[in-house]
PDB file of C-alpha atoms in Angstrom:
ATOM      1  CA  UNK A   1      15.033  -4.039  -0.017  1.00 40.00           C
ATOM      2  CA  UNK A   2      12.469  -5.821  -2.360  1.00 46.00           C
ATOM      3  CA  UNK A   3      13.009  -5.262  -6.166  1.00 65.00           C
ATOM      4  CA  UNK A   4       8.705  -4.510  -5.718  1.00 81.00           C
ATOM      5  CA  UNK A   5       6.677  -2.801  -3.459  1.00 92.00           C
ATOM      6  CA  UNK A   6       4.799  -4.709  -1.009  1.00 95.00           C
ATOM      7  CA  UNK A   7       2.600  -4.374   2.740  1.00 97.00           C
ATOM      8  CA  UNK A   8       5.124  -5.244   5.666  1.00 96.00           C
ATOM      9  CA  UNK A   9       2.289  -4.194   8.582  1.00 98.00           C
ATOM     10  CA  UNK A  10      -1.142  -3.337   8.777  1.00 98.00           C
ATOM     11  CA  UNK A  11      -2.632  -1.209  11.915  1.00 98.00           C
ATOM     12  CA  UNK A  12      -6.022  -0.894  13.212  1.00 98.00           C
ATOM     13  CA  UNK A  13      -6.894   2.236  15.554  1.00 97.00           C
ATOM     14  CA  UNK A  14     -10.953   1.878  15.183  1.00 96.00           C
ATOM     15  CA  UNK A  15     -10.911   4.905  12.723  1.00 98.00           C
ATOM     16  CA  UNK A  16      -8.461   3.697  10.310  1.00 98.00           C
ATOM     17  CA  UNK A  17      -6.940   0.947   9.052  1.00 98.00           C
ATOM     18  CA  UNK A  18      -2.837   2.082   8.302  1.00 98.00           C
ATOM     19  CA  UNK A  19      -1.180   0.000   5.613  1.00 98.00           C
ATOM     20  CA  UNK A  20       3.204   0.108   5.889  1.00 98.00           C
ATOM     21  CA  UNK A  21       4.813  -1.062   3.016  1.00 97.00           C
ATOM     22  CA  UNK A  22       8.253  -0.897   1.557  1.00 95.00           C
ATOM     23  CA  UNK A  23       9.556  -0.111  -2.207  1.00 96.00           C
ATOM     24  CA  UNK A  24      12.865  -0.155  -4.047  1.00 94.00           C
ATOM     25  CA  UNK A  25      14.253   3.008  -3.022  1.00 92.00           C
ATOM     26  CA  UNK A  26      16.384   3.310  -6.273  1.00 93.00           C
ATOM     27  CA  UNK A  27      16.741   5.374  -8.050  1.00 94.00           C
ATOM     28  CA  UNK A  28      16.394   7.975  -5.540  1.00 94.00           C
ATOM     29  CA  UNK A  29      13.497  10.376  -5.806  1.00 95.00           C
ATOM     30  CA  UNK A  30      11.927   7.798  -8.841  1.00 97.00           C
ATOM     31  CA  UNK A  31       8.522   6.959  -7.305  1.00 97.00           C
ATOM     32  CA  UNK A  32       5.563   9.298  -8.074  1.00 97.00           C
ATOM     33  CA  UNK A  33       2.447   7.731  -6.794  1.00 97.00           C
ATOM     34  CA  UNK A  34       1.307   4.325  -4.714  1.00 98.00           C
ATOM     35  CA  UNK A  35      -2.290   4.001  -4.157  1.00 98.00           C
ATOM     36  CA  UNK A  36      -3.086   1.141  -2.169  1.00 98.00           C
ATOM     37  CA  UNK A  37      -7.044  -0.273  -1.898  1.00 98.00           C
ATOM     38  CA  UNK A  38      -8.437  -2.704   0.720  1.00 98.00           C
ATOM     39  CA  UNK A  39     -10.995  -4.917  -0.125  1.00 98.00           C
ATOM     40  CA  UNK A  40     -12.901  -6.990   2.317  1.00 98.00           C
ATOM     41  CA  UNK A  41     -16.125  -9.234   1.249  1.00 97.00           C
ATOM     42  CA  UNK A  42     -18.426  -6.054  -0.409  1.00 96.00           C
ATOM     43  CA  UNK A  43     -15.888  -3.569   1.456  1.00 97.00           C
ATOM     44  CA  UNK A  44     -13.294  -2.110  -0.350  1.00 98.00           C
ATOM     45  CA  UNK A  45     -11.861   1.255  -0.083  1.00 97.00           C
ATOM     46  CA  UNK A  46      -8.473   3.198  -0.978  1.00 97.00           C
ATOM     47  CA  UNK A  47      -5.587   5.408   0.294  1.00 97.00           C
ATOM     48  CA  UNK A  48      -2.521   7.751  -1.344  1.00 98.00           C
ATOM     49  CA  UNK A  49       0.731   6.352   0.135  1.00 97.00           C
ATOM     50  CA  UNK A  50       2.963   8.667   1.981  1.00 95.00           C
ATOM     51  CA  UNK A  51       5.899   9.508   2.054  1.00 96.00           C
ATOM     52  CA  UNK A  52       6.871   7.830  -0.759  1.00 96.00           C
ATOM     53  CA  UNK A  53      10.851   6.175  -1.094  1.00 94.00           C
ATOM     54  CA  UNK A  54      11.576   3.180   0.737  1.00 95.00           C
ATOM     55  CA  UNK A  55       9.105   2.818   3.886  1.00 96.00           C
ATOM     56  CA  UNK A  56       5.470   4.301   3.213  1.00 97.00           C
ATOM     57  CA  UNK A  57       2.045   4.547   4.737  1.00 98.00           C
ATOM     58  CA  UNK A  58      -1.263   4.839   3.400  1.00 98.00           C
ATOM     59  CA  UNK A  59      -4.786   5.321   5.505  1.00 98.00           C
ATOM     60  CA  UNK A  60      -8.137   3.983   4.874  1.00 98.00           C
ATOM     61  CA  UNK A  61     -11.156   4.253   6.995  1.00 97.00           C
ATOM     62  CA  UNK A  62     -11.929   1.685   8.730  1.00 98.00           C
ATOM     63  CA  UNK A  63     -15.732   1.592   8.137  1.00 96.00           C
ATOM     64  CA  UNK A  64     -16.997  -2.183   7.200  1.00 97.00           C
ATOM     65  CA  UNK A  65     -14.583  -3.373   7.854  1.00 98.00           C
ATOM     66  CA  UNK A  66     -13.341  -6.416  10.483  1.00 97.00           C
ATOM     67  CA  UNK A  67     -10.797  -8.286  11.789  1.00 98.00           C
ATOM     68  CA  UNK A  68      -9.529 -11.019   9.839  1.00 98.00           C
ATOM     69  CA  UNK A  69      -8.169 -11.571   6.105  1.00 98.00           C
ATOM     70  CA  UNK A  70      -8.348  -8.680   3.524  1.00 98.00           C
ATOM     71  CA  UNK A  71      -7.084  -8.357  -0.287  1.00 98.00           C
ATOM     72  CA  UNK A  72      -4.696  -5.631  -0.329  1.00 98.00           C
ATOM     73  CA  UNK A  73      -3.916  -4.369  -4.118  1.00 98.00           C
ATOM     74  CA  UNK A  74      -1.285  -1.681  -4.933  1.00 97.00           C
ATOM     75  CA  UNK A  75      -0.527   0.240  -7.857  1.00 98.00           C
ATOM     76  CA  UNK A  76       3.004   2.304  -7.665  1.00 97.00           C
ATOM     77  CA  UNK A  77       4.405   4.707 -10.487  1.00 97.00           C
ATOM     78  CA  UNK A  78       7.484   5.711 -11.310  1.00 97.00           C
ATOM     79  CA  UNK A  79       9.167   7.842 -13.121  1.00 97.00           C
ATOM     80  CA  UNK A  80      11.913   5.545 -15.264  1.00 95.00           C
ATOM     81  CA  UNK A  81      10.630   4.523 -18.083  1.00 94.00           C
ATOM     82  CA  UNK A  82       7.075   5.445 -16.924  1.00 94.00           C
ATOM     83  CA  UNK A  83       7.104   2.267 -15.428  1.00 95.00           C
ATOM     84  CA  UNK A  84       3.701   1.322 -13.280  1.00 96.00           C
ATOM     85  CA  UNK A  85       3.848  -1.832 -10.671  1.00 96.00           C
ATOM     86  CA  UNK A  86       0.687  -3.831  -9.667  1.00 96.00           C
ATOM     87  CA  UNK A  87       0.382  -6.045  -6.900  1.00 97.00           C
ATOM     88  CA  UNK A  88      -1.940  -7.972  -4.704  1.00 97.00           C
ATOM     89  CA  UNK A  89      -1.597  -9.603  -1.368  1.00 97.00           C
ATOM     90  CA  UNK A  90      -3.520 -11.030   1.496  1.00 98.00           C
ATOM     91  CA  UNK A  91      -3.346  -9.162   4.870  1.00 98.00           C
ATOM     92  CA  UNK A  92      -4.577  -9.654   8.278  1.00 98.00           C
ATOM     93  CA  UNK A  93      -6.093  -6.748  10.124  1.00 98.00           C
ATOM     94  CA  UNK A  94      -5.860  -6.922  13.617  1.00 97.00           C
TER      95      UNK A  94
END
């Protein structure tokens, strides 16, 4: 398991656009938000992850945008030490 969160999958159904990602499961229970935001030429919208531990999801719509490369930023809180994790990536959605 990564010592940071990061996107493993992205899914396109026409409606939505589902982001999987994985996080450090320890401690147990320590995680308290991820919000994850999409961002696609002028298109860029957001999505609460759930459930959060190890393997999450989050939704956007999937209005605007296509198929091809997207920017996909994260922000995840947890609990120890109030600690907040920010992170960006490029993803391809189908």
């Amino acid at each position: 398991m990564p010592s940071r969160p990061n996107i493993t999958d992205v899914g396109n159904d026409g409606a939505d656009i589902t982001l999987r990602g994985e996080s450090d499961p320890e401690p147990p229970r320590d995680i308290v938000h991820i919000h994850v935001m999409l961002t696609q030429g002028e298109q860029t919208t957001g999505g609460e992850a759930s459930p959060l531990g190890a393997d999450w999801q989050a939704r956007v719509p999937a209005d605007g945008f296509q198929a091809g490369p997207a920017t996909a930023t994260g922000v995840e809180v947890r609990k120890t030490n109030a600690t907040t994790t920010t992170w960006t990536e490029t993803v391809e959605i189908p």
